[in-house]
Structure formats: C-alpha cells, structure tokens
Short mmCIF file of C-alpha atoms in Angstrom, two decimals:
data_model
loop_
_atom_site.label_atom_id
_atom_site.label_comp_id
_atom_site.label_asym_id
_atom_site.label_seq_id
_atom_site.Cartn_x
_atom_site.Cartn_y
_atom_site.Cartn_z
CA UNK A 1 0.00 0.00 0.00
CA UNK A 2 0.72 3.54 -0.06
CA UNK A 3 4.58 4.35 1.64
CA UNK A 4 5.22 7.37 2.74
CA UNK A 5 7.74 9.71 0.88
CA UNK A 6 11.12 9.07 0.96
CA UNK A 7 13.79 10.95 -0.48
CA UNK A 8 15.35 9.02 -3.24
CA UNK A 9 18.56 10.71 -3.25
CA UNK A 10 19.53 7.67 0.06
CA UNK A 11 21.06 5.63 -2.66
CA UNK A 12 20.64 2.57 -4.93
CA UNK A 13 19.17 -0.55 -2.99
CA UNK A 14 21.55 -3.64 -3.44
CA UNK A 15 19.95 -6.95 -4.68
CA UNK A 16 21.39 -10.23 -4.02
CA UNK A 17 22.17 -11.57 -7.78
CA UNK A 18 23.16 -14.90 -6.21
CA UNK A 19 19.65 -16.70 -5.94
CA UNK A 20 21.34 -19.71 -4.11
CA UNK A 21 19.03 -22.54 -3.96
CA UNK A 22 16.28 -20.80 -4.87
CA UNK A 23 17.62 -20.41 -8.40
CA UNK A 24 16.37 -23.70 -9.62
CA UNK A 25 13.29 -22.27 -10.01
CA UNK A 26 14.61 -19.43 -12.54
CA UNK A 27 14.38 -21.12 -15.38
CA UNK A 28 10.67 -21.74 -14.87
CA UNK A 29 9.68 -18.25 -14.02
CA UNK A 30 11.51 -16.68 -16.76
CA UNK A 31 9.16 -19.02 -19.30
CA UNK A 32 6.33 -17.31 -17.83
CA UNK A 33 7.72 -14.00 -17.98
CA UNK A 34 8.09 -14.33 -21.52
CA UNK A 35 4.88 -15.98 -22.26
CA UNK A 36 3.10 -13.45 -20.52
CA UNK A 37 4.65 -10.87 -23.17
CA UNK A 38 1.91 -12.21 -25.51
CA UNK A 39 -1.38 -12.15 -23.29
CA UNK A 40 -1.47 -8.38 -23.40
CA UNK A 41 -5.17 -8.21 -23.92
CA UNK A 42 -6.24 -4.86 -22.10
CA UNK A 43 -4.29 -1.81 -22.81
CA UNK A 44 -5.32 1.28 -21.05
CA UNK A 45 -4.63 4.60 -22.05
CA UNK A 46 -3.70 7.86 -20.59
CA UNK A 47 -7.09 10.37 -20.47
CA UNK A 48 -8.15 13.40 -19.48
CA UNK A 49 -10.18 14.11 -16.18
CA UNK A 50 -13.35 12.84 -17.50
CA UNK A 51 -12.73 10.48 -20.65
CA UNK A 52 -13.13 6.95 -20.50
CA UNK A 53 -10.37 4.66 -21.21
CA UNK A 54 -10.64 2.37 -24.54
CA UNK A 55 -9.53 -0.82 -24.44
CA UNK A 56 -9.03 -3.53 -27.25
CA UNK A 57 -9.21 -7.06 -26.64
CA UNK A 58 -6.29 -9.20 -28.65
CA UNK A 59 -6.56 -12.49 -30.32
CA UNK A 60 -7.57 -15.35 -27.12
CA UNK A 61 -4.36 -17.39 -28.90
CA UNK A 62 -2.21 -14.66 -27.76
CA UNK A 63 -2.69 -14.99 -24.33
CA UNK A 64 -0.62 -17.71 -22.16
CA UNK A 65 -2.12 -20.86 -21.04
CA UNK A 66 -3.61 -19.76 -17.77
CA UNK A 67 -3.03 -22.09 -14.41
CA UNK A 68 -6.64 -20.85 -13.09
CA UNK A 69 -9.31 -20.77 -14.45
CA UNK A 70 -12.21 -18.30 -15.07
CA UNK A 71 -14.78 -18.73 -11.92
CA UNK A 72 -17.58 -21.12 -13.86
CA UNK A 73 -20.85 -19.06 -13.74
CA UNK A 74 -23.74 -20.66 -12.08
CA UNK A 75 -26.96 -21.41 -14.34
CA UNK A 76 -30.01 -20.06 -14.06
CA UNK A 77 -28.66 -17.10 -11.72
CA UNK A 78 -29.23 -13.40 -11.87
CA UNK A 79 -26.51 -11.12 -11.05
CA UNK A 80 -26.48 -8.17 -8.55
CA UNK A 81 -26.97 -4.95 -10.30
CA UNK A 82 -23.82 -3.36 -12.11
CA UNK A 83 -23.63 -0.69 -9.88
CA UNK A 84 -23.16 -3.09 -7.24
CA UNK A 85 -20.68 -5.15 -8.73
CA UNK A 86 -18.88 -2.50 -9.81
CA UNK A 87 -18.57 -0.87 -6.46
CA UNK A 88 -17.20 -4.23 -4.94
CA UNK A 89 -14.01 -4.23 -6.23
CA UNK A 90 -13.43 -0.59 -4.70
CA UNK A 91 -11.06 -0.47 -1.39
CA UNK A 92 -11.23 3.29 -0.23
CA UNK A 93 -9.71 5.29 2.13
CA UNK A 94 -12.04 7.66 4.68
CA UNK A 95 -9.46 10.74 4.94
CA UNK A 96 -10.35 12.58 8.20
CA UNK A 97 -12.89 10.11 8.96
CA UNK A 98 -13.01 8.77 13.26
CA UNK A 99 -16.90 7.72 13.24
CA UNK A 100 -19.07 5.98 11.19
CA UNK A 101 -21.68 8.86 11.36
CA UNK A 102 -19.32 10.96 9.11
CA UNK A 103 -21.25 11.65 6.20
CA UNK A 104 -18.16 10.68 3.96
CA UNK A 105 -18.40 7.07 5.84
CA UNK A 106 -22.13 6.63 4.82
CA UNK A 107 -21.58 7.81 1.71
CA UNK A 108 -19.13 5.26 0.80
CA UNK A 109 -20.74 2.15 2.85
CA UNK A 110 -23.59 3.32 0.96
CA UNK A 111 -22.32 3.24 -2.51
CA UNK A 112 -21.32 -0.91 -2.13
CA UNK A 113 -17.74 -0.69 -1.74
CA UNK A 114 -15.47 -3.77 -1.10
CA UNK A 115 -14.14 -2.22 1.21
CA UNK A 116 -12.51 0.40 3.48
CA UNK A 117 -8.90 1.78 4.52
CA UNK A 118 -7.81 3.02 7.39
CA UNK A 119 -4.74 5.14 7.58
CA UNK A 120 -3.28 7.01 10.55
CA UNK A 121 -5.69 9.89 10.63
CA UNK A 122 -8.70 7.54 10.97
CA UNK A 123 -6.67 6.34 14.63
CA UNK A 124 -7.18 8.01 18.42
CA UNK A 125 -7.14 4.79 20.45
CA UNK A 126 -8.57 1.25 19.68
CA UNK A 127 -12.03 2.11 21.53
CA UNK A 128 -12.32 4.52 18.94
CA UNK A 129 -11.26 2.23 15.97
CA UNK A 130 -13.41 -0.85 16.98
CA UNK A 131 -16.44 1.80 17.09
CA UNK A 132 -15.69 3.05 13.37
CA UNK A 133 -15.51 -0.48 12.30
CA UNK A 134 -18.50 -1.46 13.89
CA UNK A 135 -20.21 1.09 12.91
CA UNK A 136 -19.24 0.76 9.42
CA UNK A 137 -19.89 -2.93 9.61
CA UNK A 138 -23.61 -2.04 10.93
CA UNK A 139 -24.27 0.59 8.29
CA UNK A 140 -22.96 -1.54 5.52
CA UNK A 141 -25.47 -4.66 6.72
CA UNK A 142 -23.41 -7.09 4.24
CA UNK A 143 -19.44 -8.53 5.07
CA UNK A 144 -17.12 -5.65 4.25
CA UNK A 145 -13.18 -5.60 3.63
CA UNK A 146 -11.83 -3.60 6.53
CA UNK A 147 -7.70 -3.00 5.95
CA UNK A 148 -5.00 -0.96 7.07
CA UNK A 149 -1.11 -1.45 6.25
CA UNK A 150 0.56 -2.53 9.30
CA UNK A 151 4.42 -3.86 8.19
CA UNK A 152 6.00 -2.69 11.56
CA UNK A 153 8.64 -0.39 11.30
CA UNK A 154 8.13 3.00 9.69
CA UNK A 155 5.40 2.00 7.89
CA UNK A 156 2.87 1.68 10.70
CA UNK A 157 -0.18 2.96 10.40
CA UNK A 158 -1.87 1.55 13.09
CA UNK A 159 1.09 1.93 15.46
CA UNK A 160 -1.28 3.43 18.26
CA UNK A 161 -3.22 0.26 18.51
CA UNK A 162 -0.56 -2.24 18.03
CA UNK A 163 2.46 -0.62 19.36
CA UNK A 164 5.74 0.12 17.98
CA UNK A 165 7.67 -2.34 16.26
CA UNK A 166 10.96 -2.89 14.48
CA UNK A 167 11.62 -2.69 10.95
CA UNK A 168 11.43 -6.08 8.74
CA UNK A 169 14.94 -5.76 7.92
CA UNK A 170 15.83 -5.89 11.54
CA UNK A 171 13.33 -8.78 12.58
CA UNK A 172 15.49 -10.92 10.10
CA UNK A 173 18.38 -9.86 11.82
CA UNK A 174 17.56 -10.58 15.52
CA UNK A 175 14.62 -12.72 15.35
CA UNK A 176 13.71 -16.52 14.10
CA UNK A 177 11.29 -16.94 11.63
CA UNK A 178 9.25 -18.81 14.48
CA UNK A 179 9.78 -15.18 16.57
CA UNK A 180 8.52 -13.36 13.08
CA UNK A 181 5.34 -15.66 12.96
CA UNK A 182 4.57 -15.01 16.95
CA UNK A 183 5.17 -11.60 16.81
CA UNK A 184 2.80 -10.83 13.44
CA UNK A 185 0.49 -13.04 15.54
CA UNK A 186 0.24 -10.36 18.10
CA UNK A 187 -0.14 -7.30 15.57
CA UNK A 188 -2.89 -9.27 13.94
CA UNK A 189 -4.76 -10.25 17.50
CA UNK A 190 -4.44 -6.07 18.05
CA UNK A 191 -5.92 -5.68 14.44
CA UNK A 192 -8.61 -7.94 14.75
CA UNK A 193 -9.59 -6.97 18.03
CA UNK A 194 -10.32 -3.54 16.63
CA UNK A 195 -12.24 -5.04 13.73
CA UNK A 196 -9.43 -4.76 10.61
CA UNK A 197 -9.23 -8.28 9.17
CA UNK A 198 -6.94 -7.52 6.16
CA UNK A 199 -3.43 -6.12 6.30
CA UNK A 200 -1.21 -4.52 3.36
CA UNK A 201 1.34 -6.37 4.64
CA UNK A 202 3.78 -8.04 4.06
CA UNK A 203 6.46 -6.49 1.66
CA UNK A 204 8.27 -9.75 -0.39
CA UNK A 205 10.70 -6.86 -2.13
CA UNK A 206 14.38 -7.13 -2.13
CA UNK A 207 16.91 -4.57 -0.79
CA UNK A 208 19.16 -4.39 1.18
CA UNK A 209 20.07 -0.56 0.35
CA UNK A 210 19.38 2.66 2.49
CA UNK A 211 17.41 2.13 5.54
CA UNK A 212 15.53 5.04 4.43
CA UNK A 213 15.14 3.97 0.41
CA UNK A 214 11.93 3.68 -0.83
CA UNK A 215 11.48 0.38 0.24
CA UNK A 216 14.56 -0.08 2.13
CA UNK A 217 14.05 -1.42 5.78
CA UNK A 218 10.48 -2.24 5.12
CA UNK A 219 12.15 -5.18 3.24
CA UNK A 220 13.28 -8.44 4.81
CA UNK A 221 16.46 -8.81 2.90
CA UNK A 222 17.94 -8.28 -0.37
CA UNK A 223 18.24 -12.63 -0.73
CA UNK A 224 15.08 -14.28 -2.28
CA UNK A 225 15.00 -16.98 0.35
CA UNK A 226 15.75 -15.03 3.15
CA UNK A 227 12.72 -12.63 2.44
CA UNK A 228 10.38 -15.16 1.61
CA UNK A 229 10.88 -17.29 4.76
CA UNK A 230 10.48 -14.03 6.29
CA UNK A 231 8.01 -12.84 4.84
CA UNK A 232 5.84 -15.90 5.14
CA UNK A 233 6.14 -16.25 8.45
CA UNK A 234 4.97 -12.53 9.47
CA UNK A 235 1.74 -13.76 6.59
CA UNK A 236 0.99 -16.57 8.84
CA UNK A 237 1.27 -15.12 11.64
CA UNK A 238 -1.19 -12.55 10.69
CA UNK A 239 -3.46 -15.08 9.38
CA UNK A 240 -3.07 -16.70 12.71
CA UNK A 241 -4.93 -13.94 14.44
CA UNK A 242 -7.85 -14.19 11.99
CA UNK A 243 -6.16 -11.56 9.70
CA UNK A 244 -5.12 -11.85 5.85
CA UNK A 245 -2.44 -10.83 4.76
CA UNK A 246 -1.57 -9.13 1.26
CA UNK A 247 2.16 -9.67 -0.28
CA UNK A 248 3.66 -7.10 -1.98
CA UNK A 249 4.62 -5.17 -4.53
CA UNK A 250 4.52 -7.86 -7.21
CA UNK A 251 6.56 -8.03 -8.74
CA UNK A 252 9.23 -5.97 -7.21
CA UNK A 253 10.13 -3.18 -6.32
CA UNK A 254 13.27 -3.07 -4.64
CA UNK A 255 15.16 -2.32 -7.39
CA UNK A 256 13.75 1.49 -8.07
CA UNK A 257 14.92 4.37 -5.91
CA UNK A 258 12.05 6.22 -7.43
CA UNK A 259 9.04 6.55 -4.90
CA UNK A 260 5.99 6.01 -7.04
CA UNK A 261 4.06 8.18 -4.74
CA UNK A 262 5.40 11.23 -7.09
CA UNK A 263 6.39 9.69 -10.42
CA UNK A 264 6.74 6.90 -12.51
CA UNK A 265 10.10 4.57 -12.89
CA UNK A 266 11.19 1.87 -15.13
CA UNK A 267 13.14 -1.30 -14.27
CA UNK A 268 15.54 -2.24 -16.60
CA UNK A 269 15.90 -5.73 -15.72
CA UNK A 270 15.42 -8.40 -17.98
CA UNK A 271 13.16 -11.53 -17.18
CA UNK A 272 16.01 -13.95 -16.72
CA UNK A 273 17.50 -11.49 -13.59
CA UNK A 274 13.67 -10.70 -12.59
CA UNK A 275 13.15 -14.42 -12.06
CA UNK A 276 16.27 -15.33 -10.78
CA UNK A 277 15.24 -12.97 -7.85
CA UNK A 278 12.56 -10.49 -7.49
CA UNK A 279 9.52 -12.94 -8.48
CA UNK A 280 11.18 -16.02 -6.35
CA UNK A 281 9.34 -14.78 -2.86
CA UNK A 282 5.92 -14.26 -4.80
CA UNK A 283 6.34 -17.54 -6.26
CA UNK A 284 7.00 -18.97 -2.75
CA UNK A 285 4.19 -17.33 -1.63
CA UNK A 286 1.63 -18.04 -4.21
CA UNK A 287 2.94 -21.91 -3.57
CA UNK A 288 1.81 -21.36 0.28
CA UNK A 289 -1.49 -19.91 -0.79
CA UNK A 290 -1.27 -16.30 0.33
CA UNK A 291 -4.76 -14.96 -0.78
CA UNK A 292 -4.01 -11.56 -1.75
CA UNK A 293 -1.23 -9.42 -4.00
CA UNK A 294 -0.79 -6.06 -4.49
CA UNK A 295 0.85 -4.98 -7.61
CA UNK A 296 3.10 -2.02 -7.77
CA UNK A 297 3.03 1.73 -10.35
CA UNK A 298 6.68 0.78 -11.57
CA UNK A 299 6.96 -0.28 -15.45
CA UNK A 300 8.76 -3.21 -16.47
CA UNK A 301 10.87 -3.64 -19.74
CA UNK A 302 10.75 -6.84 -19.54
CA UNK A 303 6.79 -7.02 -19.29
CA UNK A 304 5.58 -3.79 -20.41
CA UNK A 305 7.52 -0.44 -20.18
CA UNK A 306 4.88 1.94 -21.17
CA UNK A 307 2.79 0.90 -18.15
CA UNK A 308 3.04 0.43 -14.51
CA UNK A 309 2.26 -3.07 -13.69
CA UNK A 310 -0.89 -2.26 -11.90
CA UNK A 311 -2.47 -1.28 -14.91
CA UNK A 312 -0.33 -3.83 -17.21
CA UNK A 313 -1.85 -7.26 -18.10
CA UNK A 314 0.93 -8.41 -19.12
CA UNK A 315 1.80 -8.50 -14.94
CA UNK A 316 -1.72 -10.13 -14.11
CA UNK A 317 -1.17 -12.60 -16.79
CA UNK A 318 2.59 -13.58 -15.24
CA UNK A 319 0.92 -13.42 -11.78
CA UNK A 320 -1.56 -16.02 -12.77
CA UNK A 321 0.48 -17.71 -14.64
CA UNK A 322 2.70 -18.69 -11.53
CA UNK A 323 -0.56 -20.38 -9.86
CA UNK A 324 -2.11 -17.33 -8.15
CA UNK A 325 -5.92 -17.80 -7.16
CA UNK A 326 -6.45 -15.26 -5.20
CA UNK A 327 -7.35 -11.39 -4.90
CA UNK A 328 -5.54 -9.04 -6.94
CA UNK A 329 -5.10 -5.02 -5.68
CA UNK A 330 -3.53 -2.24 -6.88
CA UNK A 331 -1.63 -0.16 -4.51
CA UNK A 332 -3.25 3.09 -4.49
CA UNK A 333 -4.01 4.50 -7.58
CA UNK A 334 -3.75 8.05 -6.19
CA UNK A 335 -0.13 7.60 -6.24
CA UNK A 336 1.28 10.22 -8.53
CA UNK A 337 2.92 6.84 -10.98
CA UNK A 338 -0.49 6.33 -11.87
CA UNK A 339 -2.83 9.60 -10.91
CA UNK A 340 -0.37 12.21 -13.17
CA UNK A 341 -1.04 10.15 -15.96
CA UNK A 342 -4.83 8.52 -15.58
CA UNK A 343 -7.38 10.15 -12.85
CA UNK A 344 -9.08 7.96 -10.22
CA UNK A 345 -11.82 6.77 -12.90
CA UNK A 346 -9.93 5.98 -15.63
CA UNK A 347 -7.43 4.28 -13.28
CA UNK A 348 -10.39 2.05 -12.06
CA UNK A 349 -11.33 1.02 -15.30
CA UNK A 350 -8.03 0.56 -16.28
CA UNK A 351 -7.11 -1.42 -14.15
CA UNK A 352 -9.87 -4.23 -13.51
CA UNK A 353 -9.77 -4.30 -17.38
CA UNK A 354 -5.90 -5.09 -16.86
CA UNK A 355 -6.49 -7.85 -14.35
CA UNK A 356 -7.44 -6.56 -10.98
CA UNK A 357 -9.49 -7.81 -8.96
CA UNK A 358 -9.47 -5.09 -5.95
CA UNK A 359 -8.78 -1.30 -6.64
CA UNK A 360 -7.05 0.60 -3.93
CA UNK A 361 -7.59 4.38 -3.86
CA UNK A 362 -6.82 6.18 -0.08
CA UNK A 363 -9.39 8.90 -1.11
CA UNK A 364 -13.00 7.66 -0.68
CA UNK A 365 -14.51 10.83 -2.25
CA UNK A 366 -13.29 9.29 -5.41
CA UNK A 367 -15.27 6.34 -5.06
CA UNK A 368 -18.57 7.31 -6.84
CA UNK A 369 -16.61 8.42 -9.79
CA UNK A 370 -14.73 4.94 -9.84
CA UNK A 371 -17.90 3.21 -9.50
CA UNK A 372 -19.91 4.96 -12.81
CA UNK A 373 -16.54 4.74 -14.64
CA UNK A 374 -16.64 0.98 -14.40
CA UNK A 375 -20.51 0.71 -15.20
CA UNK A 376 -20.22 3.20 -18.27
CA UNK A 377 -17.08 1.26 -19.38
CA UNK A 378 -19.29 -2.01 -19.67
CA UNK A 379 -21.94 -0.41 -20.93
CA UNK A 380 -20.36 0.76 -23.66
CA UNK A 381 -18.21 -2.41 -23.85
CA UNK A 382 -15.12 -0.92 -23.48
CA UNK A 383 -14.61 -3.50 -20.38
CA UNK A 384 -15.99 -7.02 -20.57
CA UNK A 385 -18.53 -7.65 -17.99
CA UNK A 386 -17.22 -10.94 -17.28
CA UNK A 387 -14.43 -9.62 -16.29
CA UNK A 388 -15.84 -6.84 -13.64
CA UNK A 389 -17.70 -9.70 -12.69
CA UNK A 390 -14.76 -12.10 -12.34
CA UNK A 391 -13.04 -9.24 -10.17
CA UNK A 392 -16.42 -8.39 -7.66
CA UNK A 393 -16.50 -12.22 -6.97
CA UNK A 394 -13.21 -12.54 -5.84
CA UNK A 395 -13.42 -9.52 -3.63
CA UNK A 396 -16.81 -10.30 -1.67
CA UNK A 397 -15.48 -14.20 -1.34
CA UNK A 398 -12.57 -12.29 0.38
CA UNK A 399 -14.54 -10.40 2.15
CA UNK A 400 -16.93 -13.56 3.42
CA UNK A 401 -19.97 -12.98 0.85
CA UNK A 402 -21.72 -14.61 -1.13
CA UNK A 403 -19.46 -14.41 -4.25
CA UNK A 404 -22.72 -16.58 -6.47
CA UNK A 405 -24.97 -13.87 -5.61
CA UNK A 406 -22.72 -11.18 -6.60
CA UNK A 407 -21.77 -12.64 -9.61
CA UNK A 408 -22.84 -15.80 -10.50
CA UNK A 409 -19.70 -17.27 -9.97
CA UNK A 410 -18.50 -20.28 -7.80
CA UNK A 411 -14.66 -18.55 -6.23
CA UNK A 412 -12.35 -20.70 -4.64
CA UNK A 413 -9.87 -18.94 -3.26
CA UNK A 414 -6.32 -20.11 -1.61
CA UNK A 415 -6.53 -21.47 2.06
CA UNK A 416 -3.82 -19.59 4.22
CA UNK A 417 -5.55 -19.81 7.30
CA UNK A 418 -3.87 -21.49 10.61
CA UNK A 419 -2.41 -24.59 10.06
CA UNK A 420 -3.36 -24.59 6.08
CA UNK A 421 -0.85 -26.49 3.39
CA UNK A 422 2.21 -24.36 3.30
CA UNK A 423 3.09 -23.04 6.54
CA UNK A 424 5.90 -20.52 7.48
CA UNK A 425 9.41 -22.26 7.33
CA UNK A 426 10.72 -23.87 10.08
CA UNK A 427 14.12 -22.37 10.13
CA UNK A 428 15.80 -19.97 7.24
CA UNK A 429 17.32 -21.96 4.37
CA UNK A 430 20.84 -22.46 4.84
CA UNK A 431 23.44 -19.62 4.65
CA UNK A 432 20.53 -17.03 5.25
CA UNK A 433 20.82 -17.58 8.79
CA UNK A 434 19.74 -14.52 11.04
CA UNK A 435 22.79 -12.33 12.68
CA UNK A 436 21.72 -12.08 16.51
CA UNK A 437 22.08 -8.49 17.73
CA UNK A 438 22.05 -8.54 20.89
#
C-alpha cells in the first residue's frame, strides 16, 4: 500500500544476484515471464479528467495458457446490479474520517464498496477504531473488507493500537522466523480486536540498500529466500490472528529508488534477472497460498515499459500464470505513478480491465466516480462484464460474501488460514541464517 515519501537521493538498494538454492526455479519463471509478453489483452490509455479509457481485446491465442481458471458461472442465476458489482471491487480510504456517522463514511458504505482503509488519521485509540468499524460494519449490513497497512517499522499505520515495532529488515536480523510468525500473531490479534481483518502487509521486495530507500528497511532482505521465509512467516502469523495478509509489490520493487508516490520509474531488468530474484518470494508465496497481491506503479521492460504493472496485463497474466488464485489489488491509484497520468476513474477502469481484482484508492470521495466509470465502461463495452464480474466475486469471497450472488460465480480462493498447506518455514534456508544483535 501507499509508503510514505522518501527521499530518493539515500542511494541505490543492493539486490542479491546470487539466488542460491532458490535459483532452480529461474528457469521456470523466466518461461512465464516471456509468455506473458503475448497475453497483453487490455491496454489502457492515458485520459483526461473525464474520458473513458478504450480498451481492445487481442486475439484469445495470444494470451498464455492460464493455471486458473475463469470462476464457472452458475446457471439459471441473476446477477447483482452493475452498480453493485462495480462498487465491490473498490477499497477506499475515509481521509479525516473517526466515526461511522461521518457523512463521507455513509456515503461510501452506501455506494457498495469492497471495502474500506484506514490510515493514521482515521486512529485516536482502539475504543475509537473498533467503534468506526462497527459502525461501518452495521451501516454496511453485508461482510465488508476492513484494511489498514501494518508492516511494523516505519510504515505503521496503526502503530497506536498495536504498538511500535521494528523494521522487517531488523526482525530478520535478531529474530527466528518462528519469533517473526509469533510476533505478526500479536499485531494481527491487536488488528482484529479492533475489527481490521486484512493487512497490506507483508512487503516480499528485495533490498538491502538505504534504511531510508523507498522500500529499504520495510524489506526483509535483499536474498530471495531469506525474504520469503520471512516474509511468510509474518503472513501466517497474521493469518493466525484471523487476519489476511496481502504480499507485496509484485513483482518488485526493490530495485527502483524512485518513490511512485510522485512519479513513474522503469526497471531495466530483464526476465532472466527478474526471475532469478525479485519474483522467487511471490512464487514462494503463491505456492503457500497467500490470498491476496498487491501490484506495484513501476513499469517493467521486460513485461511492459509503457505501463506500470498495476495497470499492465501483461503482470496479471505472469501473476496467474505462476498459480495465483487469489485477490488481486492495486496499490493506491492516487499515487502520482499512476494519478499524473490517468485520474481515479480511468485508473479504475483501467485497471480491472488489466487484471485486478481489488482497486485501492486512499481517497474515498473518489469512489462514486470509480464506481460509474466501471458501469459506463461495460456499458459501452469498453470492459468485458465478465471480467468486472470475475473481479467483484473474488473480492466479496474475500470479504466472506456470497461471491454466487454477486456474480454468478463459484470462487475458490487459496486457504492460508492457521495450520493450512504451506506453513511458514521452520528455520531460514541455509546460509541465510539470522545475525543475533544482541
């Protein structure tokens, strides 16, 4: 989800170019890197404040042999209005918001969303934040997504419920992964207890630069095993407590000093160093069955430079391609990567068309926009319904709907709950052994 601001100018991060024993799988993911190059099928463009975004559909033989399939639709079955579909796949932020009697908080639990995002300025105490979730919850009648992003460290935004916390680069230094898993147990016991029962967290990037970087500390480690084992274990622990958690930014973004919160970056890297090591912890993951992703605003030569990945489905394509089931968000599409270029409608539409399932946006005045962008966009069939409707069935099955009645779809998604196929490791793979500071 969104980090806060960091000034570039800390330096390069430093990726480990050694994958170790995690480079057997290399070979593998670089075959669906390439593959996905060809299952571009929804290419948004850049617009003006209120002009839809066109999209073409390519040839279906393009497009790489997918691992999952489409949800099958159920027969004989009506779907929920457009509207409401369309307002499902919506995560939004309540800036300023503390009770769910703000009119911006009815408004929005009004209008269908998926769900809602808390941030620091929605936080006095966690009285205060089980109220606004209940409340929410009450108003809203139906299950609704409630998340926050909660990585520990300086990214922390619900540090006044949970407590502080160190940095993920320094859990992998002092703690097990065992410690990791116990200690993301508490956080997500806090969280739940308050009502927030998905967390941006964690981050699967590599770097091992700058404490400060853009993602610096926030990530586990710079080696691919290291941070998934890591990572893994603070996602089960979370899910532990009753909490999911969402891995990000696929598919890495360690290796930009550019904060996408202001502008837009490209990675050089070609697929063959991309597999060897960004995508190996997101593979790891997807193995485990993590149920959620959140895709990054950087571009990728080696999958589509003219667009950031959250709007690129070229990077949903890879992402399925490696086995993913799950829910698939954008980090917030407010970020200036994305918002300089396409505003919060176009961004919507561009996006689910891409692949998304889920589309962040911190700003919740946004959201009616969003929504009618997405319903004029099928209406005029510049996005397939099938495809909102693929994306609004994921998201309420997340959320614990009814994902038939939204849709007309049966979802499966991945089980990552407490003692499901896949647990954290029991110990880091050799030579990525934690360095105990005392």
């Amino acid at each position: 989800m969104p980090e806060p601001s960091q000034d570039a100018a800390g330096g390069a991060p430093r990726h480990a170019r050694r994958p170790g024993r995690a480079g057997a799988r290399a070979a593998g993911l670089a075959a669906l890197a390439l593959a996905s190059l060809g299952a571009a099928s929804l290419v948004p463009m850049a617009v003006g404040e209120d002009t839809a975004v066109p999209v073409t559909t390519a040839p279906a033989e393009r497009r790489a042999p997918a691992r999952t399939p489409t949800p099958t639709p159920t027969p004989t079955c009506t779907p929920a209005p457009l509207e409401q579909r369309a307002a499902a796949t919506l995560v939004v932020g309540l800036p300023g918001v503390r009770s769910a009697d703000d009119p911006l908080a009815q408004e929005v639990v009004a209008l269908g969303v998926g769900g809602v995002f808390l941030s620091e300025p929605n936080v006095d105490d966690a009285e205060q934040v089980a109220a606004l979730t209940a409340g929410l919850r009450a108003a809203a009648g139906r299950p609704l997504l409630v998340s926050t992003d909660e990585e520990s460290g300086r990214v922390a935004l619900m540090r006044d419920v949970v407590g502080a916390g160190p940095s993920p680069r320094r859990m992998a230094q002092r703690e097990t992964p065992e410690e990791v898993r116990a200690r993301a147990a508490r956080t997500g016991t806090a969280l739940a207890a308050v009502g927030v029962d998905l967390d941006l967290a964690p981050v699967l990037d590599l770097d091992d630069g700058p404490a400060g970087g853009v993602i610096g500390d926030r990530s586990f480690s710079a080696d691919p095993a290291t941070a998934a084992a890591y990572g893994l274990a603070y996602a089960h622990g979370l899910a532990d407590a009753g909490v999911t958690p969402t891995v990000k930014h696929f598919p890495g973004h360690g290796r930009s000093t550019v904060d996408s919160h202001r502008e837009s970056s490209l990675v050089e890297a070609g697929v063959d160093e991309l597999a060897a090591t960004d995508l190996l912890p997101f593979q790891q993951a997807v193995d485990a069955g993590v149920p959620v992703v959140m895709l990054n605003h950087l571009q990728y030569a080696a999958l589509d430079p003219e667009l950031p990945a959250s709007l690129s489905p070229r990077a949903y394509a890879l992402l399925r391609d490696m086995g993913f089931e799950g829910v698939a968000i954008t980090d917030s599409v407010g970020m200036g990567a994305v918002n300089l270029r396409w505003d919060f409608p176009a961004a919507a539409v561009a996006a689910v068309g891409a692949g998304a399932d889920a589309v962040l946006a911190t700003d919740g005045r946004q959201a009616v926009r969003m929504r009618d962008a997405l319903v004029e966009a099928v209406r005029t069939g510049a996005l397939p319904e099938e495809r909102l409707s693929e994306a609004a069935a994921r998201v309420t099955a997340l959320a614990g709907g009814d994902a038939g009645a939204m849709s007309c779809l049966d979802v499966e998604l991945p089980s990552f709950g407490p003692g499901a196929a896949g647990a954290a490791p029991d110990a880091v793979p050799p030579g990525a052994a934690p360095t105990r500071v005392p």
